[in-house]
PDB file of C-alpha atoms in Angstrom:
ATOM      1  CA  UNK A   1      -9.113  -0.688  24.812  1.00 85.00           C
ATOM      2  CA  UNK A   2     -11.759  -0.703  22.113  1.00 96.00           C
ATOM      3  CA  UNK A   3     -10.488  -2.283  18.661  1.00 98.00           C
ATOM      4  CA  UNK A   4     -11.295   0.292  15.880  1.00 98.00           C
ATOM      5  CA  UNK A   5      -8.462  -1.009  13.692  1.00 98.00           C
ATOM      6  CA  UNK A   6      -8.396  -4.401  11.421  1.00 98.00           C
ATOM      7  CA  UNK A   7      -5.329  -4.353   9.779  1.00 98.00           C
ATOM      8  CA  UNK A   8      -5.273  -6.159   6.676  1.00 98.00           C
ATOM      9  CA  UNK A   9      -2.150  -8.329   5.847  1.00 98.00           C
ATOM     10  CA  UNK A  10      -1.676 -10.492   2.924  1.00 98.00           C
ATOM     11  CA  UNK A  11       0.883 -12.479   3.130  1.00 98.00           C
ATOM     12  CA  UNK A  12       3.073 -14.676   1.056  1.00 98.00           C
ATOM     13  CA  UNK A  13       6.462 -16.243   1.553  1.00 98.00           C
ATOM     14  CA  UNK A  14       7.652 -13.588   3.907  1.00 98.00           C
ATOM     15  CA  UNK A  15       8.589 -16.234   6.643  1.00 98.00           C
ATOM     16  CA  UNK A  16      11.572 -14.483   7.473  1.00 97.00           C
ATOM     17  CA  UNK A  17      10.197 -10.946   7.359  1.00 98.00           C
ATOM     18  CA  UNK A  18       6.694 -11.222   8.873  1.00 98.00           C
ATOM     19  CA  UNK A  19       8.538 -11.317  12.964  1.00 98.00           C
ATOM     20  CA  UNK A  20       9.689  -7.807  12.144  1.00 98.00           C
ATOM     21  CA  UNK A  21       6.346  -6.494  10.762  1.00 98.00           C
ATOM     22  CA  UNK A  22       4.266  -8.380  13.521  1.00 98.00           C
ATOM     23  CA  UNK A  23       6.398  -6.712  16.113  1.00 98.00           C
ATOM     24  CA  UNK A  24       6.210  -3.163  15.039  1.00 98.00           C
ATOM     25  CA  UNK A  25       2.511  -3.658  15.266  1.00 98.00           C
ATOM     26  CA  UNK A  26       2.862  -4.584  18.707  1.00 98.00           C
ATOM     27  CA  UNK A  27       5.158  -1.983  19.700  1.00 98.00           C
ATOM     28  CA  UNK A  28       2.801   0.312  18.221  1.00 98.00           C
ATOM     29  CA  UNK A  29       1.481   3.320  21.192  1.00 98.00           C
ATOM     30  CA  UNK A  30      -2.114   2.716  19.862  1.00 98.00           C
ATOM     31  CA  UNK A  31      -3.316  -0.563  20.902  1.00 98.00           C
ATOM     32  CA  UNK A  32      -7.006  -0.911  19.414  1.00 98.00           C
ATOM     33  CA  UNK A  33      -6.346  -3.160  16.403  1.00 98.00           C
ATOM     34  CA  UNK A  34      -6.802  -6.590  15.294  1.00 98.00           C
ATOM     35  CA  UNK A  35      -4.835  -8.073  12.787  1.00 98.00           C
ATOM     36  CA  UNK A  36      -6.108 -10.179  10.096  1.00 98.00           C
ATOM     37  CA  UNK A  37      -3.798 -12.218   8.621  1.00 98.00           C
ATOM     38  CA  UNK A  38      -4.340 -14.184   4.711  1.00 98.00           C
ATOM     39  CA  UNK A  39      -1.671 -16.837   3.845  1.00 98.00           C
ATOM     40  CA  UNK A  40      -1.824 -16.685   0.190  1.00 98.00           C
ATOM     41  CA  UNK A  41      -0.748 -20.350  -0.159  1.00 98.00           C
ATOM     42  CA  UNK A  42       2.853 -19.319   0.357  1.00 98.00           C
ATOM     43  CA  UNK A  43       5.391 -22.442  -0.465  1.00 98.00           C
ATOM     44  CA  UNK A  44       7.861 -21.376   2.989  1.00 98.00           C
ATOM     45  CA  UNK A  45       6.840 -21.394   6.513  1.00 98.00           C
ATOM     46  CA  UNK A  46       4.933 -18.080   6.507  1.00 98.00           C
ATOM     47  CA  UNK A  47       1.788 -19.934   7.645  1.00 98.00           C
ATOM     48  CA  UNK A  48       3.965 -21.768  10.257  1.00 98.00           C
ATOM     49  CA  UNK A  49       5.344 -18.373  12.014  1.00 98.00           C
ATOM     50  CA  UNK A  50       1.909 -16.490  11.476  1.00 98.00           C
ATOM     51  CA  UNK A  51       0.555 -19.447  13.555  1.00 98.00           C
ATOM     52  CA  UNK A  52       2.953 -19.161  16.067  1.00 98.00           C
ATOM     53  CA  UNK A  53       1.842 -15.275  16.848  1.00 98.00           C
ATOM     54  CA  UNK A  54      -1.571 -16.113  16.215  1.00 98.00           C
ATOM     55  CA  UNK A  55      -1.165 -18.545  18.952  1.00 98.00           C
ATOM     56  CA  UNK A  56       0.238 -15.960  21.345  1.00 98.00           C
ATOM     57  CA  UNK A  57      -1.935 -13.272  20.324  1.00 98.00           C
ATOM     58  CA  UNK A  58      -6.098 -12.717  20.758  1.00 97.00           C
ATOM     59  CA  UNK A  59      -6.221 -10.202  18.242  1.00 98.00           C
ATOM     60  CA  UNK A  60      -5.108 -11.705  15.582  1.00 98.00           C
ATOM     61  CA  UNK A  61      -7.150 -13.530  12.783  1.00 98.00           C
ATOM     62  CA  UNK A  62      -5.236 -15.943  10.745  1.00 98.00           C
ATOM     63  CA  UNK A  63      -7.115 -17.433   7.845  1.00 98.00           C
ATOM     64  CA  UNK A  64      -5.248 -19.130   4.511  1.00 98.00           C
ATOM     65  CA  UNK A  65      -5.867 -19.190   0.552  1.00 98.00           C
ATOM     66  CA  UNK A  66      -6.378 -22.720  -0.634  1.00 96.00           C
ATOM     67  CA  UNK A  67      -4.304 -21.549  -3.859  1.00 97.00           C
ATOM     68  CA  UNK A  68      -2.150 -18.559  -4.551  1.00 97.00           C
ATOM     69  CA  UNK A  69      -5.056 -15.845  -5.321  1.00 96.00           C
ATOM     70  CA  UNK A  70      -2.401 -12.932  -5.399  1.00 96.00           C
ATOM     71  CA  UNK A  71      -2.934  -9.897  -3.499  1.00 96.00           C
ATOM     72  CA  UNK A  72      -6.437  -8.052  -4.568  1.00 96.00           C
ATOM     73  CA  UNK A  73      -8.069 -11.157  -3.921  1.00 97.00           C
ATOM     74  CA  UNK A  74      -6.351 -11.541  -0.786  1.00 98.00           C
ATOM     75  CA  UNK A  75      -6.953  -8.380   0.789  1.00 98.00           C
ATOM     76  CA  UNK A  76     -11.075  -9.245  -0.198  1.00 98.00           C
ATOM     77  CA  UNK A  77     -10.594 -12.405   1.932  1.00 98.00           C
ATOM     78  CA  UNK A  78      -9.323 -10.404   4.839  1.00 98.00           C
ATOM     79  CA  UNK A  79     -12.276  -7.582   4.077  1.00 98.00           C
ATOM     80  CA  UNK A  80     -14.966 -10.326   5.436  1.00 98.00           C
ATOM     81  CA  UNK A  81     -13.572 -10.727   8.673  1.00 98.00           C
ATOM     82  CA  UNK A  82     -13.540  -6.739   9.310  1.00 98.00           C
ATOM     83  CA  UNK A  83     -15.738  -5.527  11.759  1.00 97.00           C
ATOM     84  CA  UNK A  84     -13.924  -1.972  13.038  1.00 98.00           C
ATOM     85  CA  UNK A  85     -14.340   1.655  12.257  1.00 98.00           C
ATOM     86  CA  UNK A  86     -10.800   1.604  10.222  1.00 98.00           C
ATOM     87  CA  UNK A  87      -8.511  -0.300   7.864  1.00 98.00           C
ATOM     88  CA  UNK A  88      -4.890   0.212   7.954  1.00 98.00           C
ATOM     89  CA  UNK A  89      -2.615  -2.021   5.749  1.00 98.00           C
ATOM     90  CA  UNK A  90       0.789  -3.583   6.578  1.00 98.00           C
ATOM     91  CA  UNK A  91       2.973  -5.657   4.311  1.00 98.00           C
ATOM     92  CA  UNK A  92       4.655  -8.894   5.481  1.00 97.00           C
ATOM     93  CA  UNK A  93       8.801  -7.496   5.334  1.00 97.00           C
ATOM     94  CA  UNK A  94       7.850  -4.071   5.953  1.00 98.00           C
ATOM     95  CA  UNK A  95       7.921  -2.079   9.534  1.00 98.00           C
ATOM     96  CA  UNK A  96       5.501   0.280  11.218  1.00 98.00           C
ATOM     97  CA  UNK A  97       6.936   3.043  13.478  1.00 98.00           C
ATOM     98  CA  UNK A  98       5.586   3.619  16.596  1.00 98.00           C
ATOM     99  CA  UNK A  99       3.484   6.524  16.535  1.00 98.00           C
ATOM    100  CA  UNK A 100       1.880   5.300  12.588  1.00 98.00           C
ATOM    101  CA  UNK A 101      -1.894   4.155  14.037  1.00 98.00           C
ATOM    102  CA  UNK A 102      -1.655   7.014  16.700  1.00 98.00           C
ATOM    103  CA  UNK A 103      -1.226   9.759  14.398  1.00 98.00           C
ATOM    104  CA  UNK A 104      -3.689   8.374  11.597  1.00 98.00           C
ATOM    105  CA  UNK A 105      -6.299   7.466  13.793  1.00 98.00           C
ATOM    106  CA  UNK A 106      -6.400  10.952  15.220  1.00 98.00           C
ATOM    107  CA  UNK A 107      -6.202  12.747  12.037  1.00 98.00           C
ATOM    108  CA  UNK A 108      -9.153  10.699  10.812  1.00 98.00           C
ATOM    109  CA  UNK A 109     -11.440  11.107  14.064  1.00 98.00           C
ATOM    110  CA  UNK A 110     -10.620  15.029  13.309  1.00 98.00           C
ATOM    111  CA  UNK A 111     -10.997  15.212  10.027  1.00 98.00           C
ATOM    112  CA  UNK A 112     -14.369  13.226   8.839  1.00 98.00           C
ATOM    113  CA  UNK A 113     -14.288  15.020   5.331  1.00 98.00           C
ATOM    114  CA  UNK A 114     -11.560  12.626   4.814  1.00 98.00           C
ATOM    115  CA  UNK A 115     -11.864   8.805   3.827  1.00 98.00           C
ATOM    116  CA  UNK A 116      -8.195   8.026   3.764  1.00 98.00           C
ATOM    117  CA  UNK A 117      -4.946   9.226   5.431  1.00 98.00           C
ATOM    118  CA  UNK A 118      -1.377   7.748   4.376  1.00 98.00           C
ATOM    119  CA  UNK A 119       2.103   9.298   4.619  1.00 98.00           C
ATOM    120  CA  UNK A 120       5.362   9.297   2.918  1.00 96.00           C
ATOM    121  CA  UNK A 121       7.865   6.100   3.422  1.00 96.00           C
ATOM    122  CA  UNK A 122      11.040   5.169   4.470  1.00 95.00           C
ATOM    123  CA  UNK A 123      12.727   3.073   1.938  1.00 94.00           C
ATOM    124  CA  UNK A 124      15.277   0.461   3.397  1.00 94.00           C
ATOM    125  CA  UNK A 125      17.138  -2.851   2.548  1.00 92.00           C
ATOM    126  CA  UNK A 126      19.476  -5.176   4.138  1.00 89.00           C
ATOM    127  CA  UNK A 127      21.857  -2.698   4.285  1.00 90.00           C
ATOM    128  CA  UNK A 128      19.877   0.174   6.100  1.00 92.00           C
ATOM    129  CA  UNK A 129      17.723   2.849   5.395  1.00 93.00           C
ATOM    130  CA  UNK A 130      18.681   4.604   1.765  1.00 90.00           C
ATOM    131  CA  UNK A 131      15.782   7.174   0.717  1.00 90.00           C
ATOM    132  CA  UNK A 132      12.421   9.064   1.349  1.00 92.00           C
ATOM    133  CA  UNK A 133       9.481   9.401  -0.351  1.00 92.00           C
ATOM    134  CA  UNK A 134       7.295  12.346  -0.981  1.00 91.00           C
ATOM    135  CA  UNK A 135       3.527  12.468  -0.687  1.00 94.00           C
ATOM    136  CA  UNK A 136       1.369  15.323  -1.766  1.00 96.00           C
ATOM    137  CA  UNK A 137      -0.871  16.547   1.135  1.00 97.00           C
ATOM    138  CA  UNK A 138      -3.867  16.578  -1.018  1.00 98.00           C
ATOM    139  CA  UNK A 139      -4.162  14.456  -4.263  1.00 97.00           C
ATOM    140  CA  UNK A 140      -6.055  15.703  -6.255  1.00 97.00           C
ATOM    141  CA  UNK A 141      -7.735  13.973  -9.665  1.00 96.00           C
ATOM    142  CA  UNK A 142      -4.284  15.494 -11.983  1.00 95.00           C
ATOM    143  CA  UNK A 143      -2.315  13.958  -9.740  1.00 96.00           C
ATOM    144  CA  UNK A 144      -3.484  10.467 -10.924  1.00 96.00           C
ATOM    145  CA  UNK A 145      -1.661  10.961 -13.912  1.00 94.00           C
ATOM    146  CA  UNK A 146       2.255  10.844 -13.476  1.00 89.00           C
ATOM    147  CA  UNK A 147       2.696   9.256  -9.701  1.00 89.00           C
ATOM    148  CA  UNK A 148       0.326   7.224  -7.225  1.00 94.00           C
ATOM    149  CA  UNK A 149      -1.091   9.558  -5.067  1.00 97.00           C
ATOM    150  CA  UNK A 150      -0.904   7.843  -1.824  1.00 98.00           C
ATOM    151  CA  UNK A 151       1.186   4.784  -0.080  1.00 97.00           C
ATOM    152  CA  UNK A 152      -1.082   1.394  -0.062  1.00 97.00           C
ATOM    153  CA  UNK A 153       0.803  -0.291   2.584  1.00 97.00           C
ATOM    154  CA  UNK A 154       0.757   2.808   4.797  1.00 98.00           C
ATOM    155  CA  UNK A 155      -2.400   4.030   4.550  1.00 98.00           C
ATOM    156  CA  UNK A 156      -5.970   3.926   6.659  1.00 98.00           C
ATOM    157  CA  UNK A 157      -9.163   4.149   5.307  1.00 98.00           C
ATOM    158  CA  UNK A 158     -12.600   4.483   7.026  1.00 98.00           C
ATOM    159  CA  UNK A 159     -14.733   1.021   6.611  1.00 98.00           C
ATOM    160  CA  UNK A 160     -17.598   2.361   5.393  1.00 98.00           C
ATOM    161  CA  UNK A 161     -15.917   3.761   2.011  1.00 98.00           C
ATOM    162  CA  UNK A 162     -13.797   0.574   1.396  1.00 98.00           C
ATOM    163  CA  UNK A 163     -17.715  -1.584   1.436  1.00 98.00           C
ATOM    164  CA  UNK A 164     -18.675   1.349  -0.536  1.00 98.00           C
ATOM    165  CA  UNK A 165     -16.391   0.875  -3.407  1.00 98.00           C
ATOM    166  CA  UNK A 166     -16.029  -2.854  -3.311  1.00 97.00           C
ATOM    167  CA  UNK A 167     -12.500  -2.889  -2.008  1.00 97.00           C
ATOM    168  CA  UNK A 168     -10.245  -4.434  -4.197  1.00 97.00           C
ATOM    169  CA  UNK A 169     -10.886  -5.228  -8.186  1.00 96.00           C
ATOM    170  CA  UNK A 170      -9.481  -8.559  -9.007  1.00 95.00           C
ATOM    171  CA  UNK A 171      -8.458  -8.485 -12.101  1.00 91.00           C
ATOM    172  CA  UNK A 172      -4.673  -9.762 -14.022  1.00 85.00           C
ATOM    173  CA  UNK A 173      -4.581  -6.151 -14.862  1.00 82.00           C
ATOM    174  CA  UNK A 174      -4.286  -5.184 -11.572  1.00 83.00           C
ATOM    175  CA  UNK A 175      -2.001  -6.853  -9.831  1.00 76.00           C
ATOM    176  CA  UNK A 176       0.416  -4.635  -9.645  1.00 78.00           C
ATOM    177  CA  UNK A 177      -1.695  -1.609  -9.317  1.00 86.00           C
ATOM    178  CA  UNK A 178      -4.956  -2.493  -7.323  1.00 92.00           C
ATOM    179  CA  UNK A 179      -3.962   0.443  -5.043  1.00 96.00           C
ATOM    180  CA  UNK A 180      -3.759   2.690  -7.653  1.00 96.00           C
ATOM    181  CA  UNK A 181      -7.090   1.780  -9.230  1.00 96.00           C
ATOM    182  CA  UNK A 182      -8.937   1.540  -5.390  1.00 98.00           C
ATOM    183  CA  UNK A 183      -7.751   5.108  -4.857  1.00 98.00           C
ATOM    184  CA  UNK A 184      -8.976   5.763  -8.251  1.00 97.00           C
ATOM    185  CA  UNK A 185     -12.857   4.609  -7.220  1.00 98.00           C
ATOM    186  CA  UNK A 186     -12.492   6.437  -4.156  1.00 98.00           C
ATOM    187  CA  UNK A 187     -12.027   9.663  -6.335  1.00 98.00           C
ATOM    188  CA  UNK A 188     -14.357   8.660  -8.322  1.00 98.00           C
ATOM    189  CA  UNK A 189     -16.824   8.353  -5.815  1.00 98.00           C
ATOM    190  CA  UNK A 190     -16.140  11.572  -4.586  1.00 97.00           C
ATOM    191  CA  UNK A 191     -14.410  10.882  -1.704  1.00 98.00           C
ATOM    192  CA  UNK A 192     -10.553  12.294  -0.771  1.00 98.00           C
ATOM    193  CA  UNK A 193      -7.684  11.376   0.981  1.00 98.00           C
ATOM    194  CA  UNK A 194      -5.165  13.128   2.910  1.00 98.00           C
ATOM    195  CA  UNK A 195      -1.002  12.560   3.222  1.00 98.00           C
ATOM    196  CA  UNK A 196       0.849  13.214   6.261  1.00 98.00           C
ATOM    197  CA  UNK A 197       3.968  15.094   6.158  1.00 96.00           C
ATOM    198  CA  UNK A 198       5.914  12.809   8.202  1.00 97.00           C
ATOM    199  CA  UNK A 199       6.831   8.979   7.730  1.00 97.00           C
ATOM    200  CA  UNK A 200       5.348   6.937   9.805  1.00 98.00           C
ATOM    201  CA  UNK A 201       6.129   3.392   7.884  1.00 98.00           C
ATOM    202  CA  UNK A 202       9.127   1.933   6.492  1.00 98.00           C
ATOM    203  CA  UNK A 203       9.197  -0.218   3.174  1.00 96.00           C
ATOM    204  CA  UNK A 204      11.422  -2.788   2.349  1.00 95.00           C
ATOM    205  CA  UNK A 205      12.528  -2.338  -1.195  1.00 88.00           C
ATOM    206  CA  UNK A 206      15.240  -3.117  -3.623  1.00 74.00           C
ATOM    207  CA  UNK A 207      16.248   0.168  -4.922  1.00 62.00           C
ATOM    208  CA  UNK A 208      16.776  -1.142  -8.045  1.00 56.00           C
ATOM    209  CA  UNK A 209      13.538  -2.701  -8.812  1.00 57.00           C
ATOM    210  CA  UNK A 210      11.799   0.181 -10.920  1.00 53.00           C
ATOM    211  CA  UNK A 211      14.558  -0.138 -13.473  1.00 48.00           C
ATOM    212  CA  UNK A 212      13.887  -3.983 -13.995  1.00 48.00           C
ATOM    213  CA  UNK A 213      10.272  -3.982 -14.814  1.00 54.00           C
ATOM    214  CA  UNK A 214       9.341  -5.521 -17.622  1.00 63.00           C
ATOM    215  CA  UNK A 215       7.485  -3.807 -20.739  1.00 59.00           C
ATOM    216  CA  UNK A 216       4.347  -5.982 -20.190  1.00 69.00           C
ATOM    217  CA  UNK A 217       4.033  -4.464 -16.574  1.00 73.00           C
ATOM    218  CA  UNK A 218       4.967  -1.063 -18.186  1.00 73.00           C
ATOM    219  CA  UNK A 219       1.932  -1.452 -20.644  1.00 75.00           C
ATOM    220  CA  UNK A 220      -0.632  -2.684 -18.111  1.00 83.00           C
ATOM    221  CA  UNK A 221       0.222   0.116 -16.178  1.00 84.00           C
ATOM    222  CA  UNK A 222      -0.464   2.246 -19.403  1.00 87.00           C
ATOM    223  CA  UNK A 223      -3.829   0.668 -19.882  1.00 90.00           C
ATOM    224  CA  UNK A 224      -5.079   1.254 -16.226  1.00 92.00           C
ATOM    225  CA  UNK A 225      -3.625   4.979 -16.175  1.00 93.00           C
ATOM    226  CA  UNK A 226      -5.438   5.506 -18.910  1.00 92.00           C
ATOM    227  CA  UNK A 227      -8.598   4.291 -17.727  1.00 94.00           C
ATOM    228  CA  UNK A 228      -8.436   6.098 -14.259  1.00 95.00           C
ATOM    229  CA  UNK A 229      -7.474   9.310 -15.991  1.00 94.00           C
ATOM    230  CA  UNK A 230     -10.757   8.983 -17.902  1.00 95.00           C
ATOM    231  CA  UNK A 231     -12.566   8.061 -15.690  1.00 96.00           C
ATOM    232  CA  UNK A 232     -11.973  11.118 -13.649  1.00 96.00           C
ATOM    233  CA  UNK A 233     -12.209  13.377 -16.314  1.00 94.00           C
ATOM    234  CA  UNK A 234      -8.347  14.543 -16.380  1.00 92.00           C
ATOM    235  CA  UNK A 235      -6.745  16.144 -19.390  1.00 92.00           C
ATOM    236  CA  UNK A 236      -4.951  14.127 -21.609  1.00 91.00           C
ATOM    237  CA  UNK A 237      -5.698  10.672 -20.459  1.00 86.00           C
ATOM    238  CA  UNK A 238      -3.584   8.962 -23.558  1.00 87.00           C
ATOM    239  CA  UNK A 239      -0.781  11.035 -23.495  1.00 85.00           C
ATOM    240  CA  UNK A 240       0.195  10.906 -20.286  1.00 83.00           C
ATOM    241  CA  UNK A 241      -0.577   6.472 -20.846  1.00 83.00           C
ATOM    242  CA  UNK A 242       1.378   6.837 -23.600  1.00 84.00           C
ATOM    243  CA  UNK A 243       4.525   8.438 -21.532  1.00 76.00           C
ATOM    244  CA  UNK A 244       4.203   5.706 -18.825  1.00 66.00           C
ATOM    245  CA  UNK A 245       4.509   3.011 -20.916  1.00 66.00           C
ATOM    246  CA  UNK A 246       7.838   4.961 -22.642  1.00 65.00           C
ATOM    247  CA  UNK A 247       9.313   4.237 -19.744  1.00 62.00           C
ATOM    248  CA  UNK A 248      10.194   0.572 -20.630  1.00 58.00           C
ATOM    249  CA  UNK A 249      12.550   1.946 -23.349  1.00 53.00           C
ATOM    250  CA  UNK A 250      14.291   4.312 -20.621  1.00 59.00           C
ATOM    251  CA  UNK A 251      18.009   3.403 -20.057  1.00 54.00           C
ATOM    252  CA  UNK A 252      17.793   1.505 -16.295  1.00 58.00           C
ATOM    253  CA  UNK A 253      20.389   4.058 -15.049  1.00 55.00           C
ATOM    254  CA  UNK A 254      18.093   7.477 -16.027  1.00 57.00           C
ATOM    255  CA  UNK A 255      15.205   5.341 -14.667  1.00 55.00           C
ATOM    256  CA  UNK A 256      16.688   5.274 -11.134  1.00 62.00           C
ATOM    257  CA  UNK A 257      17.605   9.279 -11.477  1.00 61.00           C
ATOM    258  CA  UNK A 258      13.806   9.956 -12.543  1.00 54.00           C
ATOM    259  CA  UNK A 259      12.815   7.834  -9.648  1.00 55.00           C
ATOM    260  CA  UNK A 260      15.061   9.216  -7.233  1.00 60.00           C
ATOM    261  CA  UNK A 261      13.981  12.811  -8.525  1.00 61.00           C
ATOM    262  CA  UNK A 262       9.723  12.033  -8.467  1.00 55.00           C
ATOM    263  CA  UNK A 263       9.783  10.487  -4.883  1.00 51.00           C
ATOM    264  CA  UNK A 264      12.839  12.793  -3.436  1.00 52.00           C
ATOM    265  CA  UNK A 265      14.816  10.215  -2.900  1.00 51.00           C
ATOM    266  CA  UNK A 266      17.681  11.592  -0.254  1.00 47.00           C
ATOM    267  CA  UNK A 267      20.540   8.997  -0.434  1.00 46.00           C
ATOM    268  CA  UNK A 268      21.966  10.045   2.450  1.00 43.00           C
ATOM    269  CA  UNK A 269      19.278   9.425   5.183  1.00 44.00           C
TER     270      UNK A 269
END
């Protein structure tokens, strides 16, 4: 089979994660991928069990940061060994379901007015799946300003408009929203994406994260909203800043119900 896929995976102490993630690639009905792996100088065995599948595999590229570069920067060290049509992304504890490159490699080859297709996720822990996220079918610039419009680790994206935009900005504003801003220069570039209906990826997440952040994360993510808003020419670019950086004074327990009510969180999946 031809390999139109490189999927990008950063990874970084996720030893006892990255088996699960690895196989759901593998059990995957669309076969035409590499796998590019990027060690970010992780401090557990990740690099030992990466080895080990790299070892048993002929697709996969393993390559390692000298020092911990954090994600952005890691993703642009797996961007120079790409040489496919598409790039998915996959996280090191997170899961693929079988059908995820099937479906968004056909919806791409069908739909070339579109650079990127994602879908909505399955949100799980250790004990089981616990909610759903909603995705908008197509973002569009106002939807920049209260939500992210698509999934990072779900998502594929033609080549050609990643090299376009310069794939990831490095920058310690960004790194916990380098997908947000690379889906912002993809607007802003004039380019779209597209969201599934159906989810095709599972994350691994602590449902109680959101309503730990701290305010310094809260106010970066104010600054960058604010940028992206104007720089795509939305209405109200500082209010709606303003609001997101509010939320670090929002009691932790009306946190979790706004969450719950933005993404549609079902409890009872």
């Amino acid at each position: 089979m031809i390999t139109r896929i490189s999927v990008l995976m950063g990874i970084y102490n996720c030893a006892d994660t990255l088996p699960e993630a690895l196989d759901s690639l593998y059990a995957q009905t669309y076969q035409g991928f590499k796998i590019i792996l990027c060690d970010d100088a992780s401090t557990d065995d990740t690099y030992k069990v990466a080895k080990n599948y790299a070892d048993k595999y002929d697709n996969i590229v393993l390559i390692r940061n000298e020092k911990n570069l954090k994600l952005a920067a890691t993703l642009n060290h797996c961007l120079e060994y790409v040489d496919t049509e598409y790039i998915a992304r996959m996280d090191g504890d997170d899961i693929s379901l079988p059908t995820r490159f099937e479906k968004e490699i056909e919806f791409l080859d069908n739909n070339p007015d579109f650079a990127l297709v994602s879908c909505p996720m399955i949100h799980f822990d250790k004990t089981g799946d616990w909610g759903i996220g909603k995705a908008i079918e197509k973002p569009n610039k106002n939807h920049f300003k209260t939500a992210v419009p698509f999934a990072h680790a779900a998502c594929m994206i033609r080549t050609d408009v990643m090299l376009a935009v310069g794939g990831y900005t490095v920058s310690n504003l960004l790194q916990r929203g380098q997908d947000y801003y690379l889906w912002y220069k993809i607007y802003k570039a004039g380019y779209k994406g597209f969201n599934l209906n159906e989810p095709l990826y599972k994350m691994r997440d602590d449902r109680d994260a959101i309503a730990r952040r701290k305010f310094k994360n809260r106010f970066k993510g104010a600054v960058i909203r604010y940028r992206v808003l104007k720089g795509l020419n939305a209405s109200s670019p500082l209010y709606y800043a303003t609001l997101g950086a509010m939320k670090a004074f929002v009691p932790r327990i009306l946190m979790e119900r706004i969450r719950k009510k933005r993404m549609g969180i079902n409890k009872n999946v």
